[in-house]
PDB file of C-alpha atoms in Angstrom:
ATOM      1  CA  MET W   1     -50.474  45.540  44.194  1.00  0.00           C
ATOM      2  CA  SER W   2     -47.886  44.110  41.826  1.00  0.00           C
ATOM      3  CA  ASP W   3     -46.613  40.509  42.191  1.00  0.00           C
ATOM      4  CA  PRO W   4     -42.897  40.471  41.388  1.00  0.00           C
ATOM      5  CA  ALA W   5     -42.768  36.657  41.171  1.00  0.00           C
ATOM      6  CA  ALA W   6     -45.664  36.502  38.725  1.00  0.00           C
ATOM      7  CA  GLU W   7     -44.248  39.326  36.602  1.00  0.00           C
ATOM      8  CA  ILE W   8     -40.768  37.807  36.420  1.00  0.00           C
ATOM      9  CA  GLY W   9     -42.327  34.454  35.413  1.00  0.00           C
ATOM     10  CA  ALA W  10     -44.406  36.180  32.745  1.00  0.00           C
ATOM     11  CA  VAL W  11     -41.402  37.900  31.237  1.00  0.00           C
ATOM     12  CA  LEU W  12     -39.341  34.702  31.189  1.00  0.00           C
ATOM     13  CA  ARG W  13     -42.160  32.883  29.470  1.00  0.00           C
ATOM     14  CA  ALA W  14     -42.928  35.566  26.901  1.00  0.00           C
ATOM     15  CA  ASP W  15     -39.497  36.993  26.136  1.00  0.00           C
ATOM     16  CA  PHE W  16     -37.132  34.084  26.817  1.00  0.00           C
ATOM     17  CA  ASP W  17     -39.232  31.025  26.061  1.00  0.00           C
ATOM     18  CA  VAL W  18     -38.637  29.577  29.584  1.00  0.00           C
ATOM     19  CA  SER W  19     -41.114  26.757  30.379  1.00  0.00           C
ATOM     20  CA  GLY W  20     -44.017  27.474  32.717  1.00  0.00           C
ATOM     21  CA  ASP W  21     -42.891  25.493  35.716  1.00  0.00           C
ATOM     22  CA  LEU W  22     -39.294  26.711  35.633  1.00  0.00           C
ATOM     23  CA  ALA W  23     -40.464  30.250  35.008  1.00  0.00           C
ATOM     24  CA  GLU W  24     -42.636  30.050  38.113  1.00  0.00           C
ATOM     25  CA  ARG W  25     -39.724  28.824  40.271  1.00  0.00           C
ATOM     26  CA  LEU W  26     -37.357  31.365  38.875  1.00  0.00           C
ATOM     27  CA  GLY W  27     -40.055  34.037  39.584  1.00  0.00           C
ATOM     28  CA  ARG W  28     -40.202  33.013  43.198  1.00  0.00           C
ATOM     29  CA  TYR W  29     -36.443  33.182  43.548  1.00  0.00           C
ATOM     30  CA  GLY W  30     -36.392  36.560  41.757  1.00  0.00           C
ATOM     31  CA  ALA W  31     -38.935  37.979  44.141  1.00  0.00           C
ATOM     32  CA  LEU W  32     -36.792  36.867  47.120  1.00  0.00           C
ATOM     33  CA  LEU W  33     -33.775  38.529  45.492  1.00  0.00           C
ATOM     34  CA  LEU W  34     -35.524  41.833  44.766  1.00  0.00           C
ATOM     35  CA  GLU W  35     -36.869  42.004  48.266  1.00  0.00           C
ATOM     36  CA  ALA W  36     -33.460  41.324  49.870  1.00  0.00           C
ATOM     37  CA  ASN W  37     -31.836  43.781  47.435  1.00  0.00           C
ATOM     38  CA  ARG W  38     -33.559  46.603  49.309  1.00  0.00           C
ATOM     39  CA  ARG W  39     -31.326  45.820  52.239  1.00  0.00           C
ATOM     40  CA  VAL W  40     -28.196  44.294  50.780  1.00  0.00           C
ATOM     41  CA  ASN W  41     -26.624  45.152  47.409  1.00  0.00           C
ATOM     42  CA  LEU W  42     -27.067  41.821  45.565  1.00  0.00           C
ATOM     43  CA  THR W  43     -27.876  42.745  41.976  1.00  0.00           C
ATOM     44  CA  ALA W  44     -27.875  45.847  39.714  1.00  0.00           C
ATOM     45  CA  ALA W  45     -31.398  44.817  38.534  1.00  0.00           C
ATOM     46  CA  ARG W  46     -34.000  46.898  40.410  1.00  0.00           C
ATOM     47  CA  ASP W  47     -37.238  45.673  38.836  1.00  0.00           C
ATOM     48  CA  PRO W  48     -38.850  42.413  37.698  1.00  0.00           C
ATOM     49  CA  ARG W  49     -38.222  42.919  33.980  1.00  0.00           C
ATOM     50  CA  ALA W  50     -34.547  43.754  34.395  1.00  0.00           C
ATOM     51  CA  LEU W  51     -34.047  40.837  36.709  1.00  0.00           C
ATOM     52  CA  ALA W  52     -35.719  38.443  34.299  1.00  0.00           C
ATOM     53  CA  ALA W  53     -32.999  39.218  31.787  1.00  0.00           C
ATOM     54  CA  HIS W  54     -30.339  38.291  34.308  1.00  0.00           C
ATOM     55  CA  LEU W  55     -32.067  35.044  35.179  1.00  0.00           C
ATOM     56  CA  ALA W  56     -32.344  34.156  31.468  1.00  0.00           C
ATOM     57  CA  ASP W  57     -28.631  34.978  31.022  1.00  0.00           C
ATOM     58  CA  SER W  58     -27.841  32.421  33.801  1.00  0.00           C
ATOM     59  CA  LEU W  59     -29.771  29.723  31.858  1.00  0.00           C
ATOM     60  CA  THR W  60     -27.365  30.182  28.860  1.00  0.00           C
ATOM     61  CA  LEU W  61     -24.951  27.896  30.814  1.00  0.00           C
ATOM     62  CA  LEU W  62     -27.600  25.143  31.181  1.00  0.00           C
ATOM     63  CA  PRO W  63     -26.327  22.918  28.241  1.00  0.00           C
ATOM     64  CA  ASP W  64     -22.992  22.505  29.991  1.00  0.00           C
ATOM     65  CA  VAL W  65     -24.201  21.716  33.475  1.00  0.00           C
ATOM     66  CA  ASP W  66     -23.961  17.926  33.986  1.00  0.00           C
ATOM     67  CA  GLY W  67     -23.519  17.500  37.650  1.00  0.00           C
ATOM     68  CA  GLU W  68     -22.829  19.036  41.066  1.00  0.00           C
ATOM     69  CA  LEU W  69     -21.830  22.636  40.669  1.00  0.00           C
ATOM     70  CA  ILE W  70     -20.002  25.275  42.644  1.00  0.00           C
ATOM     71  CA  ASP W  71     -20.724  28.951  42.045  1.00  0.00           C
ATOM     72  CA  ILE W  72     -17.800  31.336  42.855  1.00  0.00           C
ATOM     73  CA  GLY W  73     -18.493  34.862  44.044  1.00  0.00           C
ATOM     74  CA  SER W  74     -22.135  34.078  44.022  1.00  0.00           C
ATOM     75  CA  GLY W  75     -23.432  37.448  45.167  1.00  0.00           C
ATOM     76  CA  GLY W  76     -27.212  37.124  44.935  1.00  0.00           C
ATOM     77  CA  GLY W  77     -27.017  33.604  43.542  1.00  0.00           C
ATOM     78  CA  LEU W  78     -26.502  34.110  39.834  1.00  0.00           C
ATOM     79  CA  PRO W  79     -25.992  31.854  37.951  1.00  0.00           C
ATOM     80  CA  GLY W  80     -25.825  29.105  40.609  1.00  0.00           C
ATOM     81  CA  ILE W  81     -29.458  29.169  41.939  1.00  0.00           C
ATOM     82  CA  PRO W  82     -31.101  29.467  38.483  1.00  0.00           C
ATOM     83  CA  LEU W  83     -29.026  26.438  37.344  1.00  0.00           C
ATOM     84  CA  ALA W  84     -29.868  24.432  40.440  1.00  0.00           C
ATOM     85  CA  LEU W  85     -33.575  25.212  39.957  1.00  0.00           C
ATOM     86  CA  ALA W  86     -33.414  24.161  36.294  1.00  0.00           C
ATOM     87  CA  THR W  87     -31.347  20.883  36.789  1.00  0.00           C
ATOM     88  CA  GLY W  88     -31.955  19.696  40.332  1.00  0.00           C
ATOM     89  CA  PHE W  89     -28.234  19.218  40.815  1.00  0.00           C
ATOM     90  CA  PRO W  90     -26.616  20.110  44.185  1.00  0.00           C
ATOM     91  CA  VAL W  91     -25.041  23.502  44.368  1.00  0.00           C
ATOM     92  CA  ILE W  92     -22.487  25.132  46.481  1.00  0.00           C
ATOM     93  CA  LEU W  93     -22.565  28.869  46.633  1.00  0.00           C
ATOM     94  CA  VAL W  94     -19.361  30.631  47.635  1.00  0.00           C
ATOM     95  CA  GLU W  95     -19.642  34.253  48.755  1.00  0.00           C
ATOM     96  CA  ALA W  96     -17.095  36.081  50.894  1.00  0.00           C
ATOM     97  CA  VAL W  97     -19.453  38.802  52.177  1.00  0.00           C
ATOM     98  CA  GLY W  98     -21.366  37.551  55.129  1.00  0.00           C
ATOM     99  CA  LYS W  99     -24.646  39.407  54.481  1.00  0.00           C
ATOM    100  CA  LYS W 100     -24.789  38.047  51.005  1.00  0.00           C
ATOM    101  CA  ALA W 101     -23.973  34.520  52.091  1.00  0.00           C
ATOM    102  CA  ALA W 102     -26.798  34.789  54.657  1.00  0.00           C
ATOM    103  CA  PHE W 103     -29.279  35.674  51.875  1.00  0.00           C
ATOM    104  CA  LEU W 104     -28.061  32.743  49.860  1.00  0.00           C
ATOM    105  CA  ALA W 105     -28.521  30.328  52.675  1.00  0.00           C
ATOM    106  CA  HIS W 106     -32.052  31.716  53.280  1.00  0.00           C
ATOM    107  CA  ALA W 107     -32.895  31.453  49.516  1.00  0.00           C
ATOM    108  CA  LEU W 108     -31.774  27.779  49.346  1.00  0.00           C
ATOM    109  CA  ILE W 109     -34.086  26.957  52.219  1.00  0.00           C
ATOM    110  CA  GLU W 110     -37.034  28.873  50.846  1.00  0.00           C
ATOM    111  CA  LEU W 111     -36.631  27.348  47.417  1.00  0.00           C
ATOM    112  CA  GLY W 112     -36.213  23.766  48.712  1.00  0.00           C
ATOM    113  CA  LEU W 113     -32.837  23.373  46.911  1.00  0.00           C
ATOM    114  CA  ASN W 114     -30.151  20.820  47.635  1.00  0.00           C
ATOM    115  CA  GLY W 115     -27.288  23.223  48.328  1.00  0.00           C
ATOM    116  CA  THR W 116     -25.072  25.086  50.820  1.00  0.00           C
ATOM    117  CA  ALA W 117     -23.984  28.710  51.068  1.00  0.00           C
ATOM    118  CA  ILE W 118     -20.449  29.176  52.330  1.00  0.00           C
ATOM    119  CA  ALA W 119     -19.130  32.522  53.589  1.00  0.00           C
ATOM    120  CA  ASP W 120     -15.523  32.210  52.590  1.00  0.00           C
ATOM    121  CA  ARG W 121     -13.010  33.285  49.910  1.00  0.00           C
ATOM    122  CA  ALA W 122     -12.447  31.087  46.944  1.00  0.00           C
ATOM    123  CA  GLU W 123      -8.628  31.025  47.578  1.00  0.00           C
ATOM    124  CA  ARG W 124      -9.089  29.469  50.941  1.00  0.00           C
ATOM    125  CA  LEU W 125     -11.894  27.101  50.035  1.00  0.00           C
ATOM    126  CA  GLY W 126      -9.923  25.870  46.904  1.00  0.00           C
ATOM    127  CA  ARG W 127      -7.235  24.611  49.122  1.00  0.00           C
ATOM    128  CA  ASP W 128      -9.659  22.645  51.353  1.00  0.00           C
ATOM    129  CA  PRO W 129      -9.465  18.876  50.575  1.00  0.00           C
ATOM    130  CA  GLN W 130     -13.287  18.716  51.178  1.00  0.00           C
ATOM    131  CA  PHE W 131     -13.863  20.937  48.096  1.00  0.00           C
ATOM    132  CA  ARG W 132     -10.791  20.665  45.966  1.00  0.00           C
ATOM    133  CA  GLU W 133     -11.075  18.675  42.690  1.00  0.00           C
ATOM    134  CA  ARG W 134     -14.556  17.486  43.484  1.00  0.00           C
ATOM    135  CA  PHE W 135     -17.076  19.219  41.193  1.00  0.00           C
ATOM    136  CA  ARG W 136     -18.300  18.665  37.652  1.00  0.00           C
ATOM    137  CA  VAL W 137     -19.004  22.308  37.010  1.00  0.00           C
ATOM    138  CA  ALA W 138     -17.759  25.574  38.384  1.00  0.00           C
ATOM    139  CA  THR W 139     -19.394  28.937  37.412  1.00  0.00           C
ATOM    140  CA  ALA W 140     -18.465  32.518  37.913  1.00  0.00           C
ATOM    141  CA  ARG W 141     -20.208  35.679  36.859  1.00  0.00           C
ATOM    142  CA  ALA W 142     -19.020  39.309  37.183  1.00  0.00           C
ATOM    143  CA  VAL W 143     -15.904  38.242  39.038  1.00  0.00           C
ATOM    144  CA  SER W 144     -12.478  39.709  38.459  1.00  0.00           C
ATOM    145  CA  THR W 145     -10.388  39.148  35.336  1.00  0.00           C
ATOM    146  CA  ALA W 146     -10.625  35.956  33.214  1.00  0.00           C
ATOM    147  CA  PRO W 147      -7.216  34.501  34.273  1.00  0.00           C
ATOM    148  CA  SER W 148      -8.025  35.249  37.943  1.00  0.00           C
ATOM    149  CA  VAL W 149     -11.355  33.480  37.642  1.00  0.00           C
ATOM    150  CA  ALA W 150      -9.611  30.478  36.066  1.00  0.00           C
ATOM    151  CA  GLU W 151      -7.438  30.329  39.156  1.00  0.00           C
ATOM    152  CA  PHE W 152     -10.478  30.625  41.411  1.00  0.00           C
ATOM    153  CA  THR W 153     -12.475  27.838  39.616  1.00  0.00           C
ATOM    154  CA  LEU W 154     -10.170  25.136  38.227  1.00  0.00           C
ATOM    155  CA  PRO W 155      -8.875  23.878  41.629  1.00  0.00           C
ATOM    156  CA  PHE W 156     -12.487  22.915  42.503  1.00  0.00           C
ATOM    157  CA  LEU W 157     -12.979  20.752  39.412  1.00  0.00           C
ATOM    158  CA  ALA W 158     -12.640  16.992  39.080  1.00  0.00           C
ATOM    159  CA  ILE W 159     -10.772  15.781  35.909  1.00  0.00           C
ATOM    160  CA  GLY W 160     -13.140  16.169  32.981  1.00  0.00           C
ATOM    161  CA  GLY W 161     -15.114  18.943  34.659  1.00  0.00           C
ATOM    162  CA  HIS W 162     -15.725  22.385  33.214  1.00  0.00           C
ATOM    163  CA  ALA W 163     -15.371  25.964  34.350  1.00  0.00           C
ATOM    164  CA  LEU W 164     -18.014  28.221  32.770  1.00  0.00           C
ATOM    165  CA  LEU W 165     -16.993  31.854  32.869  1.00  0.00           C
ATOM    166  CA  GLN W 166     -19.593  34.447  31.883  1.00  0.00           C
ATOM    167  CA  ARG W 167     -17.868  37.508  30.411  1.00  0.00           C
ATOM    168  CA  GLY W 168     -18.692  40.662  28.544  1.00  0.00           C
ATOM    169  CA  ILE W 169     -16.268  42.382  26.155  1.00  0.00           C
ATOM    170  CA  LEU W 170     -12.958  40.513  26.300  1.00  0.00           C
ATOM    171  CA  GLU W 171      -9.788  42.409  25.357  1.00  0.00           C
ATOM    172  CA  ALA W 172      -7.231  40.454  23.461  1.00  0.00           C
ATOM    173  CA  PRO W 173      -4.542  40.526  26.180  1.00  0.00           C
ATOM    174  CA  GLU W 174      -6.995  39.157  28.692  1.00  0.00           C
ATOM    175  CA  ARG W 175      -8.166  36.386  26.404  1.00  0.00           C
ATOM    176  CA  GLN W 176      -4.596  35.341  25.652  1.00  0.00           C
ATOM    177  CA  ALA W 177      -3.800  35.397  29.412  1.00  0.00           C
ATOM    178  CA  VAL W 178      -6.606  33.013  30.351  1.00  0.00           C
ATOM    179  CA  GLU W 179      -5.617  30.675  27.437  1.00  0.00           C
ATOM    180  CA  ASP W 180      -1.977  30.710  28.667  1.00  0.00           C
ATOM    181  CA  ALA W 181      -2.887  30.384  32.337  1.00  0.00           C
ATOM    182  CA  ALA W 182      -5.267  27.462  31.998  1.00  0.00           C
ATOM    183  CA  PRO W 183      -2.521  24.832  31.468  1.00  0.00           C
ATOM    184  CA  MET W 184      -0.685  26.069  34.585  1.00  0.00           C
ATOM    185  CA  LEU W 185      -3.886  25.286  36.541  1.00  0.00           C
ATOM    186  CA  GLY W 186      -4.534  21.876  34.952  1.00  0.00           C
ATOM    187  CA  GLY W 187      -6.979  23.067  32.403  1.00  0.00           C
ATOM    188  CA  ARG W 188      -7.313  24.276  28.855  1.00  0.00           C
ATOM    189  CA  LEU W 189      -9.651  26.819  27.131  1.00  0.00           C
ATOM    190  CA  VAL W 190     -11.874  24.711  24.873  1.00  0.00           C
ATOM    191  CA  ASP W 191     -14.502  27.138  23.716  1.00  0.00           C
ATOM    192  CA  GLU W 192     -15.491  30.771  23.560  1.00  0.00           C
ATOM    193  CA  ARG W 193     -19.254  30.864  22.987  1.00  0.00           C
ATOM    194  CA  LEU W 194     -20.410  34.254  21.661  1.00  0.00           C
ATOM    195  CA  LEU W 195     -23.820  35.515  22.746  1.00  0.00           C
ATOM    196  CA  ASP W 196     -25.508  38.849  21.954  1.00  0.00           C
ATOM    197  CA  ASP W 197     -24.661  42.329  23.313  1.00  0.00           C
ATOM    198  CA  ASP W 198     -20.872  41.388  23.423  1.00  0.00           C
ATOM    199  CA  ARG W 199     -21.506  38.623  26.016  1.00  0.00           C
ATOM    200  CA  ARG W 200     -19.680  35.389  25.924  1.00  0.00           C
ATOM    201  CA  ILE W 201     -19.087  32.161  27.796  1.00  0.00           C
ATOM    202  CA  LEU W 202     -15.512  30.982  28.166  1.00  0.00           C
ATOM    203  CA  ILE W 203     -15.395  27.175  28.795  1.00  0.00           C
ATOM    204  CA  LEU W 204     -12.291  25.668  30.491  1.00  0.00           C
ATOM    205  CA  GLU W 205     -11.893  21.878  30.759  1.00  0.00           C
ATOM    206  CA  LYS W 206      -9.971  20.334  33.662  1.00  0.00           C
ATOM    207  CA  ILE W 207      -7.456  17.884  32.155  1.00  0.00           C
ATOM    208  CA  ALA W 208      -4.971  17.410  34.957  1.00  0.00           C
ATOM    209  CA  PRO W 209      -4.694  17.907  38.715  1.00  0.00           C
ATOM    210  CA  THR W 210      -4.133  21.598  39.750  1.00  0.00           C
ATOM    211  CA  PRO W 211      -0.687  22.101  41.259  1.00  0.00           C
ATOM    212  CA  LEU W 212      -0.857  22.530  45.010  1.00  0.00           C
ATOM    213  CA  ARG W 213       0.553  26.038  44.821  1.00  0.00           C
ATOM    214  CA  PHE W 214      -2.805  27.156  43.311  1.00  0.00           C
ATOM    215  CA  PRO W 215      -4.870  29.012  44.127  1.00  0.00           C
ATOM    216  CA  ARG W 216      -2.383  31.524  45.544  1.00  0.00           C
ATOM    217  CA  ARG W 217      -3.074  33.252  48.887  1.00  0.00           C
ATOM    218  CA  ASP W 218      -5.935  35.634  49.467  1.00  0.00           C
ATOM    219  CA  GLY W 219      -6.131  38.503  47.162  1.00  0.00           C
ATOM    220  CA  ILE W 220      -3.195  37.580  44.989  1.00  0.00           C
ATOM    221  CA  PRO W 221      -5.130  36.036  41.995  1.00  0.00           C
ATOM    222  CA  ALA W 222      -7.055  39.228  41.575  1.00  0.00           C
ATOM    223  CA  LYS W 223      -4.137  41.563  42.219  1.00  0.00           C
ATOM    224  CA  ARG W 224      -1.623  39.725  40.020  1.00  0.00           C
ATOM    225  CA  PRO W 225      -3.609  37.707  37.379  1.00  0.00           C
ATOM    226  CA  LEU W 226      -1.549  34.897  35.870  1.00  0.00           C
ATOM    227  CA  CYS W 227       0.002  35.608  32.448  1.00  0.00           C
ATOM    228  CA  LEU W 228      -1.407  39.165  32.455  1.00  0.00           C
ATOM    229  CA  ASP W 229       1.120  42.007  32.746  1.00  0.00           C
ATOM    230  CA  ARG W 230      -1.506  44.676  33.247  1.00  0.00           C
ATOM    231  CA  LYS W 231      -4.936  44.378  34.786  1.00  0.00           C
ATOM    232  CA  PRO W 232      -7.460  45.187  31.953  1.00  0.00           C
ATOM    233  CA  SER W 233     -10.503  47.269  32.403  1.00  0.00           C
ATOM    234  CA  ALA W 234     -13.629  45.846  33.959  1.00  0.00           C
ATOM    235  CA  LEU W 235     -15.311  45.501  30.546  1.00  0.00           C
ATOM    236  CA  GLY W 236     -14.683  41.768  30.642  1.00  0.00           C
ATOM    237  CA  ASN W 237     -17.243  41.470  33.415  1.00  0.00           C
ATOM    238  CA  VAL W 238     -21.014  41.137  32.979  1.00  0.00           C
ATOM    239  CA  PRO W 239     -23.450  43.032  35.180  1.00  0.00           C
ATOM    240  CA  ARG W 240     -25.139  41.210  37.939  1.00  0.00           C
TER     241      ARG W 240
END
């Protein structure tokens, strides 16, 4: 009988140069995710090798994680859980779908991580004083358009913190929109880090408090992205 945890760990070590101990812990998480994925749609990856690539992709954010992080639209926990496993920093996983949030809470316990899964929308949580302007790092993967994700993430950041947005192909209007929207939210676009296969990481720095009118009410950031006249195709997203 195959051992998904061992197979994921082996692929991470051989193909992505992940250290033995971290590869083992990621393998355990990956096995939990694949098992739960049979009941709840958490990831497009259906086998250990495919999932290992997603886990390795999460680790591309590792150089920019320097403190407590919040992962928006966490889904199955990517990239928040791999980053927490790699760094030991506390993590808040925000997921609006109750069944997915329940899996995240279970995974945090099973993996012994210092973290919390919250079943809520980013728009509501971003207006909560307990969470607003608190975090060093905010992450988001496969969530909406880039300016929408800027609006979801920047309100959570303390001054000097960074939003790390994992994107795929980025159309010129969408890139310009996130660059223009960031100052409205108290941030600025400081880097666009290109990876392979048309993947990239957009890095936004928090330089001033986010005005209280942001984030806008539920559903509006995705429906009417700041500085974007027309919602672009979903190509800016990366697969989960």
